[in-house]
Every structure is written in C-alpha cells, then in structure tokens.
Amino acid sequence: MILVRRSSLVEQRIGNTVKIQVENLTLSFGGVKALTEVSLDIRENEILAIIGPNGAGKTCLLNCLNGFYKPQIGDIYYKGQRITRIRPDKAAKLGLARTFQNIELYTGLSTLENIMAARHVLMKQNVLSSALYFGWAHKEEIEHRKTVEDIIDFLEIEPIRKKVVGVLPYGMRKRVELGRALALEPEVLLLDEPMAGMNLEEKEDIARFIIDIFEGQGTTYPEAPVLRDGINCIVLVEHDMGVVMDIADRIIVLDFGRKIAEGTPDEIRNNPDVIAAYLGEER
C-alpha cells in the first residue's frame, strides 16, 4: 500500500499535553489476563497506533478507555479526571468517540439516521419539546442535520445517505460508522481496525479520511467544528503495518496483554522484541 506520508509532527510533539493517562491497567476474565500492568500516555497533536498480534489486548484496551470494560486494577485519567470505570455514555459526553472492530450500526436505519442518532448527546432540548418538534427543538434539529450533511459530504457517501445500512457493502458501512463517531464531535477518536476486511482502494480512502480528520478541513466546512478544526488526538488499532508506518506519529506494541515497546515508526520497525512478537522468534 502506497500513501503520501504526511509531514512529521516531531516539533509539535515537544511539550505536548497528555490527553489520557493509563496507569498499570490490568483486566482479567476469570483466570485469563487480557491486560497486565499496561501504562501509557495518549497525547494531543498525534496519531497514536496500537499494534500487536491477534489476542494481544488491543481492543480490550480501547474498551477500557471508553467504559465498555471495567479493569480490576489500575487507573485511567482523561484531562486529569479519573474515568477508570466510567459509563460509555458518560465517556461519549466527555469527548471520547470510537468505532468498532465488528460494525455496530442500526442496521434497520438509513445512513443519515445512523449518523444523526449520534447527535443526541449534543442536543439540549428535552423529550417533550423534541416530541412536539416546535420552536427551539425544530431549530436545533436543523442545525444538527447541517453538521450531519457536512459529514456525509466529507466521507463521500452522498449516494447512500437514504439507504438502509443493513444492505450496504462492508466498506460503506465502515464509513458510516466513522461518520457516526465524528458526529459526536469528540476530542479523542478511538478507531478499532477501521480498515479490517477492506481492499486496497478502500484502505487508501480510509487512511486519507483519517489524515484529513486529524489535520482539519478549515474553511471547507466552516459550520462543522469537528471537520473544520479536526481532531488532534487519534488512537488507531490496525493490523496493516503499511498504513501504521505511514500515518502514525507514535506506536505502542502489545503482546499477550503487556506493553513490549513504544516509539516512532522507525524505532518500532527495528525493535527486536516487536519482530519476535510478530514472527514468533526467541527474544
């Protein structure tokens, strides 16, 4: 896979603010440890990739970050606030959004309705005023719908905006799920294998979207802050090493639930522990 690698952000990373701090995180299912004493920082102004062999604990880590799993030991801090066992809906309201390895969409609803559904956490009107659909409730929905339409345009899914998600091709459903995460206007975007099962062309499209989301679109979408300003903190779980090496600023490697390496793409590429984890060689 060939991508145009974006400019290095090493200079920007100096003095970067830590957005999420993970301390000694341990997660067990019965007698099986999915994560063991994992500590890491997730910073602003970077795309952080989390890689590792199957079963390394990558998805478990994301599930802990946004509240789907409750770790037995350790703590998670978001902008200094402890969120170790936060509810997923509370995490979304704080500014953490994610996509899933296995697509989690409302299959009976349209593309537009799926993305619009994510805006409910940002709506200020109560149930009664929304049900009457009058006055401020009407005005608010129009404003939210404008943002949703901008997201649809950005992701180039206008032809499927009214189609039921359940009948869409796999690659298109992945885009819709990305659109739903963007609709939350998050400060941190967690992407769990957004390119899994895709062909080369589809992977290139998603990689381009991720870079564009990170860098922001400026005046192209002036009424949609999430697109205009971008999301300057993205966590990417991905198996395609070509993509990871092209777009990530920093990489963390997990193996059997433990962090075994952390560094730049060049450092990780030549790390003997990482090579051993992927190739099964003795360290």
XYZ file of C-alpha atoms in Angstrom:
283
model
C 0.000 0.000 0.000
C 1.410 3.380 -1.022
C 0.408 6.543 0.787
C 1.706 10.074 0.730
C 3.160 10.313 4.191
C 2.132 13.471 5.979
C 4.671 15.881 7.392
C 6.436 14.923 10.605
C 4.945 16.279 13.819
C 8.034 15.777 15.963
C 8.392 19.512 16.529
C 4.748 19.837 17.562
C 5.027 16.893 19.944
C 7.617 18.631 22.093
C 5.727 19.680 25.207
C 2.504 18.063 24.045
C -0.316 17.875 26.572
C -1.196 14.384 27.796
C -4.863 13.834 26.980
C -5.304 10.377 28.513
C -3.054 8.719 31.071
C -3.251 4.979 31.681
C -1.574 3.637 34.822
C -0.880 -0.053 35.491
C -4.084 -1.237 33.848
C -4.942 -4.883 34.483
C -8.026 -6.576 33.047
C -8.973 -10.205 33.700
C -11.734 -12.502 32.538
C -11.866 -15.264 35.090
C -8.342 -16.654 35.215
C -7.322 -15.130 31.884
C -5.487 -11.809 31.921
C -6.278 -9.717 28.872
C -4.158 -6.765 30.031
C -1.328 -6.806 32.561
C 0.048 -3.607 34.118
C -0.274 -1.549 30.951
C 0.801 2.091 31.301
C 0.811 4.665 28.512
C 0.114 8.287 27.625
C -2.155 9.455 24.810
C -1.161 12.955 23.747
C -2.553 15.836 21.772
C -1.288 16.533 18.252
C -0.523 12.955 17.345
C -1.909 9.820 15.766
C -1.065 7.004 18.153
C -1.149 3.469 16.737
C -1.615 0.436 18.976
C -0.451 -2.757 17.323
C 0.209 -6.360 18.235
C -0.632 -9.933 17.225
C -4.185 -11.259 17.475
C -5.210 -11.574 21.117
C -2.640 -9.034 22.290
C -5.274 -6.959 24.132
C -5.655 -4.025 21.736
C -9.462 -3.971 21.620
C -9.622 -4.667 25.363
C -7.571 -1.522 25.944
C -9.954 0.590 23.843
C -12.904 -0.961 25.655
C -11.401 0.142 28.970
C -10.764 3.663 27.684
C -14.404 4.297 26.812
C -16.033 2.307 29.588
C -17.167 -0.923 27.958
C -14.835 -2.933 30.185
C -14.070 -2.241 33.844
C -10.441 -3.046 34.736
C -9.794 -4.718 38.069
C -6.536 -2.856 38.731
C -5.128 0.462 37.568
C -6.488 3.852 36.635
C -7.373 5.927 33.570
C -7.295 9.725 33.620
C -8.799 11.961 30.949
C -7.569 15.566 31.122
C -6.723 14.929 34.769
C -10.148 13.467 35.619
C -10.309 9.846 36.751
C -12.559 7.874 34.378
C -11.447 4.326 35.208
C -14.937 2.810 35.406
C -16.959 5.451 33.610
C -20.151 4.526 31.733
C -19.800 4.536 27.919
C -22.454 7.257 27.515
C -20.616 9.471 30.003
C -17.361 8.886 28.116
C -19.056 9.990 24.891
C -20.301 13.176 26.552
C -16.791 13.910 27.839
C -15.426 13.729 24.297
C -14.355 10.126 23.627
C -15.795 8.509 20.497
C -14.924 5.224 18.858
C -15.547 2.845 16.030
C -15.704 -0.917 16.495
C -13.848 -3.885 15.059
C -17.223 -5.514 14.429
C -19.513 -2.890 12.930
C -22.114 -1.683 15.449
C -24.758 0.218 13.479
C -28.563 0.350 13.488
C -28.993 -1.941 10.512
C -32.658 -1.049 10.008
C -31.998 2.695 9.778
C -30.583 4.734 6.920
C -27.084 6.197 6.716
C -28.449 9.643 7.580
C -30.431 8.323 10.557
C -27.426 6.384 11.938
C -25.187 9.428 11.897
C -27.948 11.699 13.192
C -28.509 9.327 16.126
C -25.049 10.186 17.474
C -26.023 13.849 17.824
C -28.450 13.143 20.661
C -25.716 13.606 23.289
C -25.232 17.169 21.999
C -28.919 18.122 21.922
C -30.176 20.499 24.628
C -33.935 20.214 24.178
C -35.922 17.890 26.442
C -38.083 14.953 25.380
C -41.336 16.948 25.409
C -40.125 19.813 23.219
C -38.456 17.369 20.838
C -41.649 15.322 20.572
C -43.672 18.439 19.748
C -40.981 19.366 17.192
C -41.685 23.052 17.533
C -39.690 26.215 18.153
C -36.221 25.671 19.585
C -36.413 21.883 19.106
C -37.083 22.348 15.403
C -34.284 24.879 15.048
C -31.833 22.697 16.955
C -32.505 19.657 14.786
C -31.940 21.709 11.636
C -28.547 22.828 12.961
C -27.536 19.274 13.849
C -28.705 17.999 10.474
C -26.452 20.556 8.737
C -23.432 19.088 10.518
C -24.516 15.555 9.607
C -24.854 16.543 5.954
C -21.338 18.007 6.043
C -20.007 14.730 7.471
C -21.781 12.788 4.736
C -20.244 15.063 2.117
C -16.784 14.772 3.673
C -16.903 10.958 3.704
C -18.222 10.900 0.120
C -21.291 8.838 0.985
C -23.990 11.081 -0.510
C -25.280 8.289 -2.817
C -26.122 6.100 0.193
C -27.425 8.772 2.572
C -31.011 7.442 2.437
C -30.186 3.762 2.003
C -30.763 1.273 4.827
C -27.398 0.451 6.382
C -28.093 -3.282 6.581
C -27.950 -3.672 2.788
C -24.786 -1.626 2.229
C -21.410 -3.134 1.267
C -18.981 -3.717 4.108
C -16.672 -0.849 3.165
C -19.524 1.644 3.070
C -20.778 0.534 6.469
C -17.299 1.185 7.865
C -17.529 4.743 6.538
C -20.947 5.219 8.103
C -19.603 4.081 11.464
C -16.737 6.554 11.135
C -19.285 9.242 10.332
C -21.289 8.398 13.430
C -18.159 8.751 15.594
C -17.416 12.136 14.014
C -20.988 13.272 14.695
C -20.214 13.158 18.423
C -17.638 15.940 17.870
C -15.090 14.170 20.064
C -11.772 15.405 21.384
C -10.337 11.880 21.198
C -11.171 9.473 18.365
C -10.614 5.745 19.015
C -10.520 3.671 15.823
C -10.610 -0.110 16.229
C -9.374 -1.708 12.997
C -11.176 0.753 10.687
C -9.680 -0.941 7.600
C -10.236 -4.589 8.519
C -11.614 -6.629 5.625
C -11.158 -3.856 3.061
C -9.489 -3.966 -0.331
C -6.553 -1.726 -1.249
C -8.646 1.126 -2.649
C -10.957 1.179 0.372
C -7.968 1.209 2.749
C -6.437 4.153 0.919
C -9.721 6.057 1.222
C -9.994 5.442 4.967
C -6.336 6.370 5.520
C -6.947 9.624 3.652
C -10.027 10.350 5.762
C -8.072 9.742 8.987
C -5.340 12.164 7.959
C -7.901 14.765 6.853
C -9.795 14.395 10.136
C -6.578 14.880 12.082
C -5.434 17.922 10.136
C -8.871 19.570 9.824
C -10.533 20.995 6.735
C -10.513 24.687 7.622
C -12.920 26.831 5.608
C -14.165 23.874 3.544
C -16.671 23.050 6.319
C -16.948 26.279 8.356
C -20.211 25.243 10.076
C -18.985 21.827 11.265
C -16.351 22.301 14.017
C -15.325 18.629 14.021
C -14.381 18.873 10.335
C -13.246 22.491 10.338
C -10.850 22.179 13.282
C -10.170 18.446 13.073
C -9.499 16.010 15.911
C -5.945 16.385 17.151
C -5.868 13.161 19.172
C -6.491 9.887 17.321
C -5.817 6.356 18.586
C -5.634 3.740 15.847
C -5.709 -0.031 16.304
C -4.694 -1.574 12.995
C -3.051 -4.723 11.585
C -1.941 -3.235 8.267
C 1.660 -2.265 9.022
C 1.951 -0.269 5.807
C -0.825 2.030 6.975
C 0.532 2.248 10.525
C 4.037 3.134 9.427
C 2.727 5.746 7.002
C 0.313 7.709 9.190
C 1.248 7.109 12.855
C 3.440 9.523 14.825
C 3.995 7.077 17.674
C 3.365 3.353 18.080
C 2.690 1.222 21.140
C 3.058 -2.550 20.833
C 1.134 -5.056 22.956
C 1.830 -8.771 23.208
C -0.142 -11.156 25.440
C -1.651 -8.158 27.242
C 1.654 -6.488 28.067
C 3.270 -3.417 26.545
C 6.547 -4.551 24.998
C 7.584 -1.474 23.005
C 6.855 2.185 22.370
C 8.394 4.623 19.925
C 8.385 6.182 16.477
C 7.627 4.048 13.400
C 11.354 3.750 12.622
C 12.140 2.662 16.181
C 9.366 0.077 16.209
C 10.291 -1.273 12.783
C 13.736 -2.265 14.049
C 12.804 -3.312 17.590
C 13.852 -6.956 18.192
C 11.035 -7.574 20.702
C 8.451 -6.449 18.151
C 9.994 -8.602 15.432
C 9.973 -11.567 17.801
C 6.312 -11.000 18.752
C 5.215 -10.983 15.117
C 7.499 -13.702 13.800
C 7.481 -15.961 16.830
C 11.256 -15.838 17.312
C 13.004 -16.144 20.654
C 13.957 -12.821 22.230
